[in-house]
């Protein structure tokens, strides 16, 4: 799973997809810019380093704007004003005059992603399960829920918390206590039915900021440090089943792929440099993903493998499709989805 891209920002002009509405290559949609008092149309963005916008639950509501899908630029403007109040923030000069949430990339910047779309399956109605940021998104990825629990180890004490589950220690929102995710996660079901699994973490920095910060100081990440992108160690079921040993460095993934020893289910987690979370380079993220896909394709397990590639949230970038409302959590905005497999065409 990569970070912070909407469907339209990567595949908005992909032939045949539900992309940016156009008439003779001219966009038919736009988003209001409160600074210039103009409506900004989607545009081809050749920059390898993007800025993006805020991506809290409130940001999603304002971006969607009563299903008009036109709040993206005003949200980025407001976030940049807030971020740049700190005079020593090195991102101020980078972001001050460039609003890029309406920008989109195509095969010229992300040729490998477009090649996967052409040769396998592109999902153009993949919505976030929640309209929020990375921690809730990753809790959904491993458990299908984001919650807060008032009693340690008691799943009956857990209540829905799409915007603010218990934050990891060291984050600004942390109340000083270690998170305790007491509800059942997917690894419990895998373990119960003797299905092997692995959670592979790339050592480096955490890809996302606490809550929805667009820019922040990097926090260290590895397989032994639970965090926003590695929440499994805080699940009661993972500890009770003695499955912490399944959370390992990404180097074990490449070894397993090469030798045909991949578990039945794998999660592969990037670090900040290759996550595509702004300001990480798009090209670095694409190269990282390509390396993972190539490792699987060249290994003995390829003929029985399906790779599901997606992005955890929209990152503040424009998308023209209003998400369906199914419950209090979402859906969130559209994100790219690719299925890469010998069985996916």
PDB file of C-alpha atoms in Angstrom, residues 33-237:
ATOM      1  CA  UNK A  33      -9.413  29.137  -5.520  1.00  0.00           C
ATOM      2  CA  UNK A  34     -10.259  31.690  -2.799  1.00  0.00           C
ATOM      3  CA  UNK A  35      -6.960  33.532  -3.300  1.00  0.00           C
ATOM      4  CA  UNK A  36      -7.174  34.166  -7.043  1.00  0.00           C
ATOM      5  CA  UNK A  37     -10.994  34.086  -7.154  1.00  0.00           C
ATOM      6  CA  UNK A  38     -10.793  31.745 -10.133  1.00  0.00           C
ATOM      7  CA  UNK A  39     -11.881  28.184 -10.772  1.00  0.00           C
ATOM      8  CA  UNK A  40      -8.835  25.948 -11.218  1.00  0.00           C
ATOM      9  CA  UNK A  41      -9.144  23.172 -13.789  1.00  0.00           C
ATOM     10  CA  UNK A  42      -7.275  19.865 -13.619  1.00  0.00           C
ATOM     11  CA  UNK A  43      -3.894  20.166 -15.328  1.00  0.00           C
ATOM     12  CA  UNK A  44      -1.026  17.914 -16.347  1.00  0.00           C
ATOM     13  CA  UNK A  45       1.598  18.116 -13.588  1.00  0.00           C
ATOM     14  CA  UNK A  46       5.113  17.090 -14.605  1.00  0.00           C
ATOM     15  CA  UNK A  47       6.634  17.639 -11.160  1.00  0.00           C
ATOM     16  CA  UNK A  48       8.124  14.568  -9.514  1.00  0.00           C
ATOM     17  CA  UNK A  49       7.633  16.104  -6.070  1.00  0.00           C
ATOM     18  CA  UNK A  50       4.120  17.132  -5.079  1.00  0.00           C
ATOM     19  CA  UNK A  51       2.566  19.000  -2.172  1.00  0.00           C
ATOM     20  CA  UNK A  52      -0.991  17.713  -1.893  1.00  0.00           C
ATOM     21  CA  UNK A  53      -3.512  18.831   0.689  1.00  0.00           C
ATOM     22  CA  UNK A  54      -4.831  18.006   4.152  1.00  0.00           C
ATOM     23  CA  UNK A  55      -6.635  14.710   4.535  1.00  0.00           C
ATOM     24  CA  UNK A  56      -8.520  14.516   7.805  1.00  0.00           C
ATOM     25  CA  UNK A  57     -12.140  13.484   8.055  1.00  0.00           C
ATOM     26  CA  UNK A  58     -13.061  17.180   8.077  1.00  0.00           C
ATOM     27  CA  UNK A  59     -10.872  17.755   5.010  1.00  0.00           C
ATOM     28  CA  UNK A  60     -12.739  15.002   3.176  1.00  0.00           C
ATOM     29  CA  UNK A  61     -16.067  16.611   4.030  1.00  0.00           C
ATOM     30  CA  UNK A  62     -14.851  19.977   2.768  1.00  0.00           C
ATOM     31  CA  UNK A  63     -13.264  18.542  -0.381  1.00  0.00           C
ATOM     32  CA  UNK A  64     -16.469  16.690  -1.232  1.00  0.00           C
ATOM     33  CA  UNK A  65     -18.503  19.832  -0.379  1.00  0.00           C
ATOM     34  CA  UNK A  66     -22.032  18.446  -0.517  1.00  0.00           C
ATOM     35  CA  UNK A  67     -21.011  16.168  -3.410  1.00  0.00           C
ATOM     36  CA  UNK A  68     -19.925  19.110  -5.583  1.00  0.00           C
ATOM     37  CA  UNK A  69     -16.291  17.874  -5.385  1.00  0.00           C
ATOM     38  CA  UNK A  70     -14.867  21.396  -5.509  1.00  0.00           C
ATOM     39  CA  UNK A  71     -13.239  22.096  -2.134  1.00  0.00           C
ATOM     40  CA  UNK A  72      -9.728  20.839  -2.883  1.00  0.00           C
ATOM     41  CA  UNK A  73      -7.951  24.100  -3.723  1.00  0.00           C
ATOM     42  CA  UNK A  74      -9.422  26.058  -0.828  1.00  0.00           C
ATOM     43  CA  UNK A  75      -8.374  23.268   1.540  1.00  0.00           C
ATOM     44  CA  UNK A  76      -4.798  23.310   0.250  1.00  0.00           C
ATOM     45  CA  UNK A  77      -4.670  27.108   0.521  1.00  0.00           C
ATOM     46  CA  UNK A  78      -5.841  26.994   4.128  1.00  0.00           C
ATOM     47  CA  UNK A  79      -3.405  24.226   5.054  1.00  0.00           C
ATOM     48  CA  UNK A  80      -0.428  26.013   3.512  1.00  0.00           C
ATOM     49  CA  UNK A  81      -1.247  29.201   5.398  1.00  0.00           C
ATOM     50  CA  UNK A  82      -1.334  27.213   8.607  1.00  0.00           C
ATOM     51  CA  UNK A  83       1.822  25.235   7.880  1.00  0.00           C
ATOM     52  CA  UNK A  84       3.899  28.252   6.920  1.00  0.00           C
ATOM     53  CA  UNK A  85       3.284  30.199  10.107  1.00  0.00           C
ATOM     54  CA  UNK A  86       6.527  28.646  11.341  1.00  0.00           C
ATOM     55  CA  UNK A  87       9.299  30.804   9.885  1.00  0.00           C
ATOM     56  CA  UNK A  88      11.826  27.973   9.953  1.00  0.00           C
ATOM     57  CA  UNK A  89       9.593  25.589   7.991  1.00  0.00           C
ATOM     58  CA  UNK A  90      11.665  24.656   4.906  1.00  0.00           C
ATOM     59  CA  UNK A  91       8.525  23.777   2.961  1.00  0.00           C
ATOM     60  CA  UNK A  92       7.236  27.346   2.884  1.00  0.00           C
ATOM     61  CA  UNK A  93       9.247  28.388  -0.156  1.00  0.00           C
ATOM     62  CA  UNK A  94       8.389  25.123  -1.877  1.00  0.00           C
ATOM     63  CA  UNK A  95       4.661  25.446  -1.382  1.00  0.00           C
ATOM     64  CA  UNK A  96       3.976  29.164  -1.295  1.00  0.00           C
ATOM     65  CA  UNK A  97       3.140  29.748  -4.954  1.00  0.00           C
ATOM     66  CA  UNK A  98       2.313  26.291  -6.275  1.00  0.00           C
ATOM     67  CA  UNK A  99      -1.117  24.784  -5.736  1.00  0.00           C
ATOM     68  CA  UNK A 100      -1.004  21.262  -7.121  1.00  0.00           C
ATOM     69  CA  UNK A 101      -4.033  19.362  -5.818  1.00  0.00           C
ATOM     70  CA  UNK A 102      -5.699  19.770  -9.224  1.00  0.00           C
ATOM     71  CA  UNK A 103      -2.688  18.313 -11.025  1.00  0.00           C
ATOM     72  CA  UNK A 104      -2.639  14.868 -12.585  1.00  0.00           C
ATOM     73  CA  UNK A 105       0.113  12.568 -13.808  1.00  0.00           C
ATOM     74  CA  UNK A 106      -0.039  10.225 -16.771  1.00  0.00           C
ATOM     75  CA  UNK A 107       2.117   7.663 -18.574  1.00  0.00           C
ATOM     76  CA  UNK A 108       4.870  10.234 -19.000  1.00  0.00           C
ATOM     77  CA  UNK A 109       5.506  10.372 -15.233  1.00  0.00           C
ATOM     78  CA  UNK A 110       4.195   6.969 -14.101  1.00  0.00           C
ATOM     79  CA  UNK A 111       4.773   4.634 -17.080  1.00  0.00           C
ATOM     80  CA  UNK A 112       4.980   1.478 -14.981  1.00  0.00           C
ATOM     81  CA  UNK A 113       1.681   2.116 -13.224  1.00  0.00           C
ATOM     82  CA  UNK A 114       0.001   2.744 -16.555  1.00  0.00           C
ATOM     83  CA  UNK A 115       1.604  -0.425 -17.931  1.00  0.00           C
ATOM     84  CA  UNK A 116       0.125  -2.416 -15.035  1.00  0.00           C
ATOM     85  CA  UNK A 117      -3.257  -0.855 -15.817  1.00  0.00           C
ATOM     86  CA  UNK A 118      -2.914  -1.785 -19.489  1.00  0.00           C
ATOM     87  CA  UNK A 119      -1.742  -5.364 -18.930  1.00  0.00           C
ATOM     88  CA  UNK A 120      -3.713  -6.287 -15.826  1.00  0.00           C
ATOM     89  CA  UNK A 121      -6.713  -4.711 -14.039  1.00  0.00           C
ATOM     90  CA  UNK A 122      -7.280  -1.054 -13.148  1.00  0.00           C
ATOM     91  CA  UNK A 123     -10.023  -0.444 -10.578  1.00  0.00           C
ATOM     92  CA  UNK A 124     -11.632   2.931 -11.164  1.00  0.00           C
ATOM     93  CA  UNK A 125     -14.218   2.700  -8.396  1.00  0.00           C
ATOM     94  CA  UNK A 126     -11.930   1.856  -5.499  1.00  0.00           C
ATOM     95  CA  UNK A 127     -12.939   4.058  -2.572  1.00  0.00           C
ATOM     96  CA  UNK A 128     -11.239   4.386   0.781  1.00  0.00           C
ATOM     97  CA  UNK A 129     -13.142   2.404   3.404  1.00  0.00           C
ATOM     98  CA  UNK A 130     -13.002   5.503   5.600  1.00  0.00           C
ATOM     99  CA  UNK A 131     -12.938   9.223   4.883  1.00  0.00           C
ATOM    100  CA  UNK A 132      -9.866   9.970   6.947  1.00  0.00           C
ATOM    101  CA  UNK A 133      -6.064   9.757   7.207  1.00  0.00           C
ATOM    102  CA  UNK A 134      -3.406   7.039   7.342  1.00  0.00           C
ATOM    103  CA  UNK A 135      -3.803   5.504  10.804  1.00  0.00           C
ATOM    104  CA  UNK A 136      -7.538   4.781  10.406  1.00  0.00           C
ATOM    105  CA  UNK A 137      -6.850   3.591   6.848  1.00  0.00           C
ATOM    106  CA  UNK A 138      -4.257   1.103   8.044  1.00  0.00           C
ATOM    107  CA  UNK A 139      -6.455  -0.090  10.868  1.00  0.00           C
ATOM    108  CA  UNK A 140      -9.096  -0.807   8.237  1.00  0.00           C
ATOM    109  CA  UNK A 141      -6.493  -2.599   6.125  1.00  0.00           C
ATOM    110  CA  UNK A 142      -5.684  -5.103   8.862  1.00  0.00           C
ATOM    111  CA  UNK A 143      -9.010  -5.233  10.730  1.00  0.00           C
ATOM    112  CA  UNK A 144     -11.820  -3.534   8.743  1.00  0.00           C
ATOM    113  CA  UNK A 145     -12.400  -1.012  11.539  1.00  0.00           C
ATOM    114  CA  UNK A 146     -10.956   2.045  13.284  1.00  0.00           C
ATOM    115  CA  UNK A 147     -11.959   2.346  16.922  1.00  0.00           C
ATOM    116  CA  UNK A 148     -11.085   3.397  20.467  1.00  0.00           C
ATOM    117  CA  UNK A 149     -11.338   0.967  23.384  1.00  0.00           C
ATOM    118  CA  UNK A 150     -11.970   2.157  26.937  1.00  0.00           C
ATOM    119  CA  UNK A 151     -10.871  -1.084  28.627  1.00  0.00           C
ATOM    120  CA  UNK A 152      -7.673  -2.861  27.683  1.00  0.00           C
ATOM    121  CA  UNK A 153      -8.247  -6.228  26.045  1.00  0.00           C
ATOM    122  CA  UNK A 154     -12.040  -5.840  26.018  1.00  0.00           C
ATOM    123  CA  UNK A 155     -13.489  -5.678  22.492  1.00  0.00           C
ATOM    124  CA  UNK A 156     -16.920  -4.847  23.885  1.00  0.00           C
ATOM    125  CA  UNK A 157     -15.531  -1.530  25.120  1.00  0.00           C
ATOM    126  CA  UNK A 158     -14.502  -0.412  21.618  1.00  0.00           C
ATOM    127  CA  UNK A 159     -16.431   2.288  19.792  1.00  0.00           C
ATOM    128  CA  UNK A 160     -16.123   3.720  16.310  1.00  0.00           C
ATOM    129  CA  UNK A 161     -13.306   6.272  15.897  1.00  0.00           C
ATOM    130  CA  UNK A 162     -12.800   7.109  12.256  1.00  0.00           C
ATOM    131  CA  UNK A 163     -11.059  10.427  12.831  1.00  0.00           C
ATOM    132  CA  UNK A 164      -9.094   9.815  16.021  1.00  0.00           C
ATOM    133  CA  UNK A 165      -8.221   6.288  17.112  1.00  0.00           C
ATOM    134  CA  UNK A 166      -5.665   6.168  19.921  1.00  0.00           C
ATOM    135  CA  UNK A 167      -2.510   7.734  18.528  1.00  0.00           C
ATOM    136  CA  UNK A 168       0.898   6.050  18.761  1.00  0.00           C
ATOM    137  CA  UNK A 169       3.279   7.183  21.516  1.00  0.00           C
ATOM    138  CA  UNK A 170       5.336  10.187  20.525  1.00  0.00           C
ATOM    139  CA  UNK A 171       2.681  11.645  18.234  1.00  0.00           C
ATOM    140  CA  UNK A 172       1.134  15.037  19.092  1.00  0.00           C
ATOM    141  CA  UNK A 173      -2.323  13.495  19.563  1.00  0.00           C
ATOM    142  CA  UNK A 174      -1.078  10.770  21.924  1.00  0.00           C
ATOM    143  CA  UNK A 175      -2.450  10.865  25.463  1.00  0.00           C
ATOM    144  CA  UNK A 176       0.667   9.101  26.706  1.00  0.00           C
ATOM    145  CA  UNK A 177      -0.843   5.628  26.794  1.00  0.00           C
ATOM    146  CA  UNK A 178       0.072   2.744  24.526  1.00  0.00           C
ATOM    147  CA  UNK A 179      -2.732   1.968  22.055  1.00  0.00           C
ATOM    148  CA  UNK A 180      -4.693  -1.182  22.760  1.00  0.00           C
ATOM    149  CA  UNK A 181      -6.674  -2.352  19.751  1.00  0.00           C
ATOM    150  CA  UNK A 182      -8.874  -4.936  21.405  1.00  0.00           C
ATOM    151  CA  UNK A 183     -11.158  -5.792  18.505  1.00  0.00           C
ATOM    152  CA  UNK A 184     -10.499  -8.728  16.182  1.00  0.00           C
ATOM    153  CA  UNK A 185      -8.082  -8.187  13.327  1.00  0.00           C
ATOM    154  CA  UNK A 186      -7.746 -10.194  10.121  1.00  0.00           C
ATOM    155  CA  UNK A 187      -4.644 -12.037  11.288  1.00  0.00           C
ATOM    156  CA  UNK A 188      -6.731 -13.673  14.021  1.00  0.00           C
ATOM    157  CA  UNK A 189      -8.898 -15.295  11.357  1.00  0.00           C
ATOM    158  CA  UNK A 190      -5.856 -16.280   9.307  1.00  0.00           C
ATOM    159  CA  UNK A 191      -4.187 -17.832  12.344  1.00  0.00           C
ATOM    160  CA  UNK A 192      -7.384 -19.607  13.391  1.00  0.00           C
ATOM    161  CA  UNK A 193      -7.685 -21.258   9.988  1.00  0.00           C
ATOM    162  CA  UNK A 194      -3.953 -22.016   9.667  1.00  0.00           C
ATOM    163  CA  UNK A 195      -3.380 -19.528   6.850  1.00  0.00           C
ATOM    164  CA  UNK A 196       0.163 -18.146   6.812  1.00  0.00           C
ATOM    165  CA  UNK A 197       0.727 -14.387   6.759  1.00  0.00           C
ATOM    166  CA  UNK A 198       3.507 -11.816   6.889  1.00  0.00           C
ATOM    167  CA  UNK A 199       3.669  -8.075   7.468  1.00  0.00           C
ATOM    168  CA  UNK A 200       6.804  -6.619   5.876  1.00  0.00           C
ATOM    169  CA  UNK A 201       8.075  -3.195   6.957  1.00  0.00           C
ATOM    170  CA  UNK A 202      10.700  -1.148   5.112  1.00  0.00           C
ATOM    171  CA  UNK A 203      13.086   0.380   7.641  1.00  0.00           C
ATOM    172  CA  UNK A 204      13.356   4.168   7.518  1.00  0.00           C
ATOM    173  CA  UNK A 205      10.895   6.901   8.415  1.00  0.00           C
ATOM    174  CA  UNK A 206       7.136   6.728   8.794  1.00  0.00           C
ATOM    175  CA  UNK A 207       5.485   7.800   5.547  1.00  0.00           C
ATOM    176  CA  UNK A 208       2.716   9.905   7.094  1.00  0.00           C
ATOM    177  CA  UNK A 209       2.395  12.625   9.689  1.00  0.00           C
ATOM    178  CA  UNK A 210       0.220  12.371  12.764  1.00  0.00           C
ATOM    179  CA  UNK A 211      -3.438  13.132  12.066  1.00  0.00           C
ATOM    180  CA  UNK A 212      -3.238  14.873   8.674  1.00  0.00           C
ATOM    181  CA  UNK A 213      -0.098  16.973   8.732  1.00  0.00           C
ATOM    182  CA  UNK A 214       1.183  17.815   5.262  1.00  0.00           C
ATOM    183  CA  UNK A 215       4.743  18.228   6.551  1.00  0.00           C
ATOM    184  CA  UNK A 216       6.330  16.998   9.763  1.00  0.00           C
ATOM    185  CA  UNK A 217       9.518  15.710  11.333  1.00  0.00           C
ATOM    186  CA  UNK A 218      10.245  12.130  10.301  1.00  0.00           C
ATOM    187  CA  UNK A 219       9.617   9.439  12.909  1.00  0.00           C
ATOM    188  CA  UNK A 220      11.677   6.251  12.691  1.00  0.00           C
ATOM    189  CA  UNK A 221      10.028   3.058  11.477  1.00  0.00           C
ATOM    190  CA  UNK A 222      11.035  -0.593  11.412  1.00  0.00           C
ATOM    191  CA  UNK A 223       9.458  -3.984  12.007  1.00  0.00           C
ATOM    192  CA  UNK A 224       9.950  -3.658  15.775  1.00  0.00           C
ATOM    193  CA  UNK A 225       8.466  -0.165  16.137  1.00  0.00           C
ATOM    194  CA  UNK A 226       4.664  -0.073  16.132  1.00  0.00           C
ATOM    195  CA  UNK A 227       3.309   3.058  14.492  1.00  0.00           C
ATOM    196  CA  UNK A 228       0.870   4.618  12.076  1.00  0.00           C
ATOM    197  CA  UNK A 229       1.862   2.184   9.328  1.00  0.00           C
ATOM    198  CA  UNK A 230       2.608  -0.756  11.613  1.00  0.00           C
ATOM    199  CA  UNK A 231      -0.392  -1.006  13.975  1.00  0.00           C
ATOM    200  CA  UNK A 232      -0.553  -4.810  14.296  1.00  0.00           C
ATOM    201  CA  UNK A 233       1.679  -5.071  17.407  1.00  0.00           C
ATOM    202  CA  UNK A 234      -0.973  -3.145  19.344  1.00  0.00           C
ATOM    203  CA  UNK A 235      -3.733  -5.642  18.545  1.00  0.00           C
ATOM    204  CA  UNK A 236      -4.666  -7.888  21.448  1.00  0.00           C
ATOM    205  CA  UNK A 237      -5.239 -10.825  19.116  1.00  0.00           C
TER     206      UNK A 237
END
